[in-house]
């Protein structure tokens, strides 16, 4: 387990959720090859969807940029080993933004 070696670059998550994110990343690195970013991200997303409701997103890699909107308290960006991890939950659509097609 490598959760003690993560370097958090930015977050608005509560500490308990931050620890869960780093633990999920560490578990994924134990299960998958470091070059299998897609499987690592899918593992983390499933953990968060199962434990904290649907709608989580996870990006894993060594060189990527991003621009996104997230629900408050659900964002973390950190580095573990040679990979960067971006985990967030998208905003819930409000009733006023719903589109009905007739």
Tab-separated table of N, CA, C and O in Angstrom:
chain	number	residue	atom	x	y	z
A	1	UNK	N	0.841	-1.187	0.000
A	1	UNK	CA	0.000	0.000	0.000
A	1	UNK	C	0.883	1.246	0.000
A	1	UNK	O	1.833	1.332	0.749
A	2	UNK	N	0.491	2.226	-0.828
A	2	UNK	CA	1.314	3.421	-1.000
A	2	UNK	C	0.610	4.701	-0.586
A	2	UNK	O	1.081	5.779	-0.888
A	3	UNK	N	-0.532	4.624	0.105
A	3	UNK	CA	-1.317	5.827	0.372
A	3	UNK	C	-0.562	6.900	1.146
A	3	UNK	O	-0.887	8.058	1.068
A	4	UNK	N	0.474	6.542	1.875
A	4	UNK	CA	1.244	7.523	2.619
A	4	UNK	C	2.206	8.316	1.751
A	4	UNK	O	2.791	9.279	2.203
A	5	UNK	N	2.389	7.937	0.510
A	5	UNK	CA	3.357	8.563	-0.372
A	5	UNK	C	2.728	9.480	-1.417
A	5	UNK	O	3.404	9.950	-2.305
A	6	UNK	N	1.445	9.756	-1.312
A	6	UNK	CA	0.769	10.618	-2.274
A	6	UNK	C	1.057	12.085	-1.963
A	6	UNK	O	1.214	12.471	-0.806
A	7	UNK	N	1.115	12.889	-3.016
A	7	UNK	CA	1.323	14.322	-2.879
A	7	UNK	C	0.086	15.014	-3.452
A	7	UNK	O	-0.157	14.969	-4.657
A	8	UNK	N	-0.690	15.646	-2.584
A	8	UNK	CA	-1.914	16.320	-3.010
A	8	UNK	C	-1.550	17.695	-3.569
A	8	UNK	O	-0.913	18.495	-2.898
A	9	UNK	N	-1.989	17.953	-4.800
A	9	UNK	CA	-1.746	19.244	-5.429
A	9	UNK	C	-2.895	20.214	-5.161
A	9	UNK	O	-2.666	21.403	-4.948
A	10	UNK	N	-4.146	19.687	-5.162
A	10	UNK	CA	-5.307	20.538	-4.932
A	10	UNK	C	-6.492	19.648	-4.565
A	10	UNK	O	-6.607	18.530	-5.072
A	11	UNK	N	-7.363	20.154	-3.704
A	11	UNK	CA	-8.540	19.395	-3.307
A	11	UNK	C	-9.535	20.299	-2.603
A	11	UNK	O	-9.164	21.340	-2.062
A	12	UNK	N	-10.799	19.907	-2.635
A	12	UNK	CA	-11.808	20.512	-1.768
A	12	UNK	C	-12.580	19.417	-1.027
A	12	UNK	O	-13.592	19.681	-0.404
A	13	UNK	N	-12.067	18.184	-1.091
A	13	UNK	CA	-12.690	17.044	-0.424
A	13	UNK	C	-12.447	17.098	1.084
A	13	UNK	O	-11.383	17.535	1.523
A	14	UNK	N	-13.392	16.570	1.850
A	14	UNK	CA	-13.118	16.371	3.278
A	14	UNK	C	-11.979	15.356	3.442
A	14	UNK	O	-11.771	14.496	2.574
A	15	UNK	N	-11.260	15.452	4.532
A	15	UNK	CA	-10.091	14.604	4.765
A	15	UNK	C	-10.414	13.116	4.636
A	15	UNK	O	-9.653	12.358	4.032
A	16	UNK	N	-11.533	12.678	5.166
A	16	UNK	CA	-11.912	11.261	5.104
A	16	UNK	C	-12.018	10.782	3.651
A	16	UNK	O	-11.561	9.696	3.301
A	17	UNK	N	-12.604	11.602	2.792
A	17	UNK	CA	-12.750	11.246	1.381
A	17	UNK	C	-11.397	11.288	0.661
A	17	UNK	O	-11.130	10.473	-0.222
A	18	UNK	N	-10.527	12.216	1.049
A	18	UNK	CA	-9.182	12.277	0.476
A	18	UNK	C	-8.431	10.970	0.746
A	18	UNK	O	-7.786	10.414	-0.149
A	19	UNK	N	-8.536	10.500	1.973
A	19	UNK	CA	-7.859	9.256	2.349
A	19	UNK	C	-8.413	8.085	1.550
A	19	UNK	O	-7.660	7.235	1.062
A	20	UNK	N	-9.734	8.055	1.348
A	20	UNK	CA	-10.341	6.994	0.547
A	20	UNK	C	-9.860	7.050	-0.901
A	20	UNK	O	-9.634	6.017	-1.531
A	21	UNK	N	-9.690	8.254	-1.436
A	21	UNK	CA	-9.223	8.417	-2.815
A	21	UNK	C	-7.803	7.877	-2.966
A	21	UNK	O	-7.501	7.130	-3.906
A	22	UNK	N	-6.940	8.238	-2.040
A	22	UNK	CA	-5.555	7.772	-2.116
A	22	UNK	C	-5.456	6.268	-1.880
A	22	UNK	O	-4.647	5.588	-2.502
A	23	UNK	N	-6.307	5.741	-1.009
A	23	UNK	CA	-6.328	4.300	-0.768
A	23	UNK	C	-6.804	3.560	-2.015
A	23	UNK	O	-6.227	2.544	-2.402
A	24	UNK	N	-7.847	4.059	-2.678
A	24	UNK	CA	-8.343	3.435	-3.903
A	24	UNK	C	-7.274	3.462	-4.994
A	24	UNK	O	-7.094	2.487	-5.730
A	25	UNK	N	-6.531	4.561	-5.092
A	25	UNK	CA	-5.451	4.663	-6.078
A	25	UNK	C	-4.347	3.660	-5.772
A	25	UNK	O	-3.833	2.983	-6.673
A	26	UNK	N	-4.000	3.544	-4.512
A	26	UNK	CA	-2.971	2.600	-4.093
A	26	UNK	C	-3.380	1.163	-4.397
A	26	UNK	O	-2.594	0.370	-4.911
A	27	UNK	N	-4.642	0.833	-4.095
A	27	UNK	CA	-5.157	-0.512	-4.394
A	27	UNK	C	-5.102	-0.795	-5.893
A	27	UNK	O	-4.727	-1.892	-6.311
A	28	UNK	N	-5.490	0.199	-6.692
A	28	UNK	CA	-5.486	0.031	-8.147
A	28	UNK	C	-4.067	-0.204	-8.662
A	28	UNK	O	-3.853	-1.030	-9.555
A	29	UNK	N	-3.098	0.505	-8.093
A	29	UNK	CA	-1.710	0.306	-8.510
A	29	UNK	C	-1.189	-1.070	-8.102
A	29	UNK	O	-0.306	-1.621	-8.758
A	30	UNK	N	-1.732	-1.628	-7.025
A	30	UNK	CA	-1.366	-2.993	-6.628
A	30	UNK	C	-1.958	-4.031	-7.585
A	30	UNK	O	-1.378	-5.084	-7.799
A	31	UNK	N	-3.121	-3.703	-8.172
A	31	UNK	CA	-3.829	-4.649	-9.043
A	31	UNK	C	-3.423	-4.569	-10.512
A	31	UNK	O	-3.466	-5.563	-11.228
A	32	UNK	N	-3.075	-3.380	-10.989
A	32	UNK	CA	-2.838	-3.159	-12.415
A	32	UNK	C	-1.440	-2.614	-12.663
A	32	UNK	O	-0.849	-1.956	-11.814
A	33	UNK	N	-0.954	-2.857	-13.854
A	33	UNK	CA	0.325	-2.321	-14.286
A	33	UNK	C	0.246	-0.801	-14.329
A	33	UNK	O	-0.790	-0.242	-14.697
A	34	UNK	N	1.306	-0.122	-13.966
A	34	UNK	CA	1.330	1.339	-13.917
A	34	UNK	C	1.035	1.952	-15.288
A	34	UNK	O	0.576	3.092	-15.376
A	35	UNK	N	1.239	1.210	-16.371
A	35	UNK	CA	0.964	1.710	-17.719
A	35	UNK	C	-0.495	1.518	-18.133
A	35	UNK	O	-0.911	1.982	-19.187
A	36	UNK	N	-1.289	0.825	-17.309
A	36	UNK	CA	-2.692	0.552	-17.619
A	36	UNK	C	-3.590	1.599	-16.948
A	36	UNK	O	-4.399	1.283	-16.077
A	37	UNK	N	-3.446	2.838	-17.371
A	37	UNK	CA	-4.179	3.946	-16.768
A	37	UNK	C	-5.691	3.766	-16.848
A	37	UNK	O	-6.417	4.146	-15.921
A	38	UNK	N	-6.159	3.197	-17.938
A	38	UNK	CA	-7.601	3.010	-18.128
A	38	UNK	C	-8.186	2.091	-17.050
A	38	UNK	O	-9.220	2.401	-16.453
A	39	UNK	N	-7.533	0.974	-16.771
A	39	UNK	CA	-8.014	0.049	-15.739
A	39	UNK	C	-7.895	0.644	-14.341
A	39	UNK	O	-8.765	0.440	-13.487
A	40	UNK	N	-6.830	1.391	-14.106
A	40	UNK	CA	-6.640	2.052	-12.809
A	40	UNK	C	-7.775	3.045	-12.570
A	40	UNK	O	-8.401	3.055	-11.503
A	41	UNK	N	-8.064	3.875	-13.568
A	41	UNK	CA	-9.139	4.864	-13.446
A	41	UNK	C	-10.497	4.181	-13.270
A	41	UNK	O	-11.310	4.620	-12.450
A	42	UNK	N	-10.755	3.113	-14.014
A	42	UNK	CA	-12.032	2.396	-13.901
A	42	UNK	C	-12.208	1.806	-12.503
A	42	UNK	O	-13.309	1.833	-11.939
A	43	UNK	N	-11.133	1.277	-11.941
A	43	UNK	CA	-11.174	0.710	-10.590
A	43	UNK	C	-11.554	1.787	-9.563
A	43	UNK	O	-12.429	1.572	-8.711
A	44	UNK	N	-10.918	2.940	-9.655
A	44	UNK	CA	-11.190	4.029	-8.712
A	44	UNK	C	-12.613	4.545	-8.890
A	44	UNK	O	-13.340	4.762	-7.915
A	45	UNK	N	-13.028	4.747	-10.130
A	45	UNK	CA	-14.394	5.224	-10.407
A	45	UNK	C	-15.426	4.275	-9.815
A	45	UNK	O	-16.381	4.708	-9.162
A	46	UNK	N	-15.237	2.977	-10.008
A	46	UNK	CA	-16.186	1.991	-9.481
A	46	UNK	C	-16.247	2.057	-7.955
A	46	UNK	O	-17.327	2.025	-7.375
A	47	UNK	N	-15.085	2.173	-7.310
A	47	UNK	CA	-15.043	2.282	-5.843
A	47	UNK	C	-15.865	3.485	-5.367
A	47	UNK	O	-16.634	3.385	-4.415
A	48	UNK	N	-15.684	4.625	-6.027
A	48	UNK	CA	-16.392	5.829	-5.613
A	48	UNK	C	-17.870	5.786	-5.981
A	48	UNK	O	-18.715	6.229	-5.200
A	49	UNK	N	-18.204	5.264	-7.160
A	49	UNK	CA	-19.616	5.112	-7.531
A	49	UNK	C	-20.331	4.191	-6.545
A	49	UNK	O	-21.447	4.477	-6.110
A	50	UNK	N	-19.693	3.084	-6.189
A	50	UNK	CA	-20.298	2.123	-5.254
A	50	UNK	C	-20.426	2.702	-3.846
A	50	UNK	O	-21.418	2.471	-3.162
A	51	UNK	N	-19.446	3.454	-3.414
A	51	UNK	CA	-19.437	3.950	-2.043
A	51	UNK	C	-20.073	5.307	-1.816
A	51	UNK	O	-20.469	5.634	-0.697
A	52	UNK	N	-20.189	6.115	-2.904
A	52	UNK	CA	-20.635	7.497	-2.719
A	52	UNK	C	-21.641	7.949	-3.771
A	52	UNK	O	-21.792	9.151	-4.003
A	53	UNK	N	-22.307	7.022	-4.419
A	53	UNK	CA	-23.300	7.374	-5.425
A	53	UNK	C	-22.694	7.540	-6.806
A	53	UNK	O	-21.506	7.797	-6.947
A	54	UNK	N	-23.523	7.393	-7.807
A	54	UNK	CA	-23.072	7.457	-9.196
A	54	UNK	C	-22.652	8.874	-9.598
A	54	UNK	O	-23.025	9.845	-8.951
A	55	UNK	N	-21.870	8.946	-10.671
A	55	UNK	CA	-21.501	10.234	-11.243
A	55	UNK	C	-20.048	10.636	-11.056
A	55	UNK	O	-19.654	11.729	-11.438
A	56	UNK	N	-19.235	9.750	-10.470
A	56	UNK	CA	-17.821	10.072	-10.263
A	56	UNK	C	-17.048	9.917	-11.560
A	56	UNK	O	-17.368	9.075	-12.396
A	57	UNK	N	-16.012	10.720	-11.703
A	57	UNK	CA	-15.116	10.664	-12.853
A	57	UNK	C	-13.692	10.522	-12.333
A	57	UNK	O	-13.356	11.066	-11.277
A	58	UNK	N	-12.857	9.822	-13.090
A	58	UNK	CA	-11.473	9.640	-12.696
A	58	UNK	C	-10.593	9.684	-13.935
A	58	UNK	O	-10.878	9.000	-14.923
A	59	UNK	N	-9.557	10.489	-13.872
A	59	UNK	CA	-8.573	10.582	-14.948
A	59	UNK	C	-7.223	10.218	-14.337
A	59	UNK	O	-6.854	10.748	-13.285
A	60	UNK	N	-6.513	9.325	-14.999
A	60	UNK	CA	-5.203	8.881	-14.514
A	60	UNK	C	-4.213	8.974	-15.664
A	60	UNK	O	-4.499	8.520	-16.774
A	61	UNK	N	-3.064	9.558	-15.406
A	61	UNK	CA	-2.043	9.645	-16.440
A	61	UNK	C	-0.851	10.445	-15.955
A	61	UNK	O	-0.795	10.882	-14.805
A	62	UNK	N	0.085	10.641	-16.870
A	62	UNK	CA	1.283	11.381	-16.488
A	62	UNK	C	1.342	12.755	-17.144
A	62	UNK	O	2.139	13.593	-16.733
A	63	UNK	N	0.490	13.007	-18.123
A	63	UNK	CA	0.535	14.280	-18.829
A	63	UNK	C	-0.844	14.573	-19.416
A	63	UNK	O	-1.163	14.119	-20.505
A	64	UNK	N	-1.653	15.327	-18.690
A	64	UNK	CA	-2.967	15.687	-19.205
A	64	UNK	C	-3.399	17.029	-18.623
A	64	UNK	O	-2.900	17.464	-17.586
A	65	UNK	N	-4.304	17.676	-19.301
A	65	UNK	CA	-4.896	18.913	-18.819
A	65	UNK	C	-6.384	18.691	-18.632
A	65	UNK	O	-6.940	17.716	-19.125
A	66	UNK	N	-7.030	19.598	-17.918
A	66	UNK	CA	-8.456	19.413	-17.696
A	66	UNK	C	-9.145	20.739	-17.392
A	66	UNK	O	-8.529	21.687	-16.923
A	67	UNK	N	-10.421	20.762	-17.690
A	67	UNK	CA	-11.316	21.846	-17.310
A	67	UNK	C	-12.661	21.191	-17.093
A	67	UNK	O	-13.168	20.517	-17.977
A	68	UNK	N	-13.228	21.337	-15.901
A	68	UNK	CA	-14.459	20.631	-15.590
A	68	UNK	C	-15.234	21.369	-14.504
A	68	UNK	O	-14.709	22.244	-13.824
A	69	UNK	N	-16.485	20.995	-14.343
A	69	UNK	CA	-17.333	21.492	-13.272
A	69	UNK	C	-17.601	20.321	-12.342
A	69	UNK	O	-17.848	19.213	-12.809
A	70	UNK	N	-17.542	20.571	-11.037
A	70	UNK	CA	-17.749	19.482	-10.082
A	70	UNK	C	-18.640	19.932	-8.930
A	70	UNK	O	-18.808	21.127	-8.696
A	71	UNK	N	-19.192	18.947	-8.242
A	71	UNK	CA	-19.965	19.229	-7.035
A	71	UNK	C	-19.000	19.626	-5.927
A	71	UNK	O	-17.918	19.042	-5.801
A	72	UNK	N	-19.391	20.588	-5.124
A	72	UNK	CA	-18.536	21.068	-4.040
A	72	UNK	C	-18.187	19.917	-3.091
A	72	UNK	O	-19.023	19.100	-2.744
A	73	UNK	N	-16.908	19.840	-2.724
A	73	UNK	CA	-16.447	18.822	-1.779
A	73	UNK	C	-16.135	17.480	-2.400
A	73	UNK	O	-15.987	16.493	-1.690
A	74	UNK	N	-16.008	17.428	-3.737
A	74	UNK	CA	-15.797	16.137	-4.409
A	74	UNK	C	-14.590	16.117	-5.336
A	74	UNK	O	-14.475	15.232	-6.180
A	75	UNK	N	-13.675	17.039	-5.191
A	75	UNK	CA	-12.552	17.149	-6.132
A	75	UNK	C	-11.224	16.902	-5.422
A	75	UNK	O	-10.977	17.426	-4.344
A	76	UNK	N	-10.374	16.100	-6.083
A	76	UNK	CA	-9.003	15.928	-5.601
A	76	UNK	C	-8.084	15.689	-6.802
A	76	UNK	O	-8.469	15.026	-7.770
A	77	UNK	N	-6.904	16.267	-6.731
A	77	UNK	CA	-5.864	16.058	-7.739
A	77	UNK	C	-4.579	15.768	-6.981
A	77	UNK	O	-4.136	16.582	-6.165
A	78	UNK	N	-4.006	14.581	-7.213
A	78	UNK	CA	-2.797	14.201	-6.484
A	78	UNK	C	-1.900	13.331	-7.345
A	78	UNK	O	-2.307	12.832	-8.396
A	79	UNK	N	-0.666	13.181	-6.891
A	79	UNK	CA	0.328	12.356	-7.566
A	79	UNK	C	0.686	11.188	-6.660
A	79	UNK	O	0.859	11.367	-5.454
A	80	UNK	N	0.782	10.012	-7.256
A	80	UNK	CA	1.201	8.815	-6.537
A	80	UNK	C	2.085	8.024	-7.493
A	80	UNK	O	1.680	7.757	-8.629
A	81	UNK	N	3.273	7.683	-7.034
A	81	UNK	CA	4.297	7.086	-7.892
A	81	UNK	C	4.561	8.043	-9.043
A	81	UNK	O	4.864	9.197	-8.815
A	82	UNK	N	4.407	7.588	-10.281
A	82	UNK	CA	4.677	8.442	-11.443
A	82	UNK	C	3.396	8.947	-12.096
A	82	UNK	O	3.451	9.574	-13.148
A	83	UNK	N	2.242	8.679	-11.477
A	83	UNK	CA	0.964	9.026	-12.089
A	83	UNK	C	0.255	10.154	-11.353
A	83	UNK	O	0.387	10.310	-10.142
A	84	UNK	N	-0.512	10.920	-12.125
A	84	UNK	CA	-1.385	11.951	-11.579
A	84	UNK	C	-2.810	11.411	-11.575
A	84	UNK	O	-3.224	10.718	-12.515
A	85	UNK	N	-3.551	11.745	-10.525
A	85	UNK	CA	-4.921	11.272	-10.358
A	85	UNK	C	-5.842	12.471	-10.178
A	85	UNK	O	-5.608	13.323	-9.324
A	86	UNK	N	-6.893	12.522	-10.987
A	86	UNK	CA	-7.926	13.539	-10.877
A	86	UNK	C	-9.232	12.798	-10.644
A	86	UNK	O	-9.643	11.982	-11.469
A	87	UNK	N	-9.855	13.047	-9.507
A	87	UNK	CA	-11.117	12.393	-9.157
A	87	UNK	C	-12.100	13.493	-8.784
A	87	UNK	O	-11.772	14.393	-8.005
A	88	UNK	N	-13.309	13.428	-9.341
A	88	UNK	CA	-14.335	14.410	-9.018
A	88	UNK	C	-15.705	13.848	-9.359
A	88	UNK	O	-15.831	12.885	-10.114
A	89	UNK	N	-16.716	14.449	-8.770
A	89	UNK	CA	-18.091	14.082	-9.078
A	89	UNK	C	-18.721	15.252	-9.796
A	89	UNK	O	-18.650	16.393	-9.323
A	90	UNK	N	-19.320	14.972	-10.939
A	90	UNK	CA	-19.971	16.018	-11.702
A	90	UNK	C	-21.157	16.598	-10.953
A	90	UNK	O	-21.715	15.958	-10.067
A	91	UNK	N	-21.537	17.828	-11.287
A	91	UNK	CA	-22.658	18.459	-10.592
A	91	UNK	C	-23.965	17.752	-10.934
A	91	UNK	O	-24.146	17.246	-12.043
A	92	UNK	N	-24.861	17.706	-9.960
A	92	UNK	CA	-26.187	17.141	-10.199
A	92	UNK	C	-26.999	18.140	-10.995
A	92	UNK	O	-27.012	19.327	-10.665
A	93	UNK	N	-27.680	17.657	-12.034
A	93	UNK	CA	-28.486	18.599	-12.817
A	93	UNK	C	-29.657	19.113	-11.971
A	93	UNK	O	-30.288	18.349	-11.247
A	94	UNK	N	-29.882	20.389	-12.028
A	94	UNK	CA	-31.007	20.964	-11.287
A	94	UNK	C	-32.280	20.790	-12.092
A	94	UNK	O	-32.251	20.576	-13.306
A	95	UNK	N	-33.402	20.904	-11.441
A	95	UNK	CA	-34.699	20.739	-12.104
A	95	UNK	C	-34.854	21.772	-13.207
A	95	UNK	O	-35.366	21.484	-14.275
A	96	UNK	N	-34.364	22.993	-12.986
A	96	UNK	CA	-34.523	24.056	-13.969
A	96	UNK	C	-33.682	23.834	-15.221
A	96	UNK	O	-33.982	24.397	-16.265
A	97	UNK	N	-32.654	22.999	-15.143
A	97	UNK	CA	-31.797	22.776	-16.315
A	97	UNK	C	-32.208	21.532	-17.101
A	97	UNK	O	-31.594	21.205	-18.087
A	98	UNK	N	-33.268	20.857	-16.652
A	98	UNK	CA	-33.714	19.647	-17.328
A	98	UNK	C	-34.337	20.004	-18.673
A	98	UNK	O	-35.077	20.975	-18.798
A	99	UNK	N	-34.073	19.201	-19.681
A	99	UNK	CA	-34.635	19.430	-20.998
A	99	UNK	C	-35.583	18.284	-21.315
A	99	UNK	O	-35.206	17.114	-21.245
A	100	UNK	N	-36.829	18.627	-21.633
A	100	UNK	CA	-37.800	17.614	-22.036
A	100	UNK	C	-37.969	17.697	-23.547
A	100	UNK	O	-38.186	18.763	-24.110
A	101	UNK	N	-37.887	16.556	-24.191
A	101	UNK	CA	-38.083	16.501	-25.641
A	101	UNK	C	-39.463	15.915	-25.904
A	101	UNK	O	-39.805	14.858	-25.390
A	102	UNK	N	-40.232	16.636	-26.703
A	102	UNK	CA	-41.600	16.194	-27.000
A	102	UNK	C	-41.666	15.625	-28.382
A	102	UNK	O	-41.063	16.039	-29.291
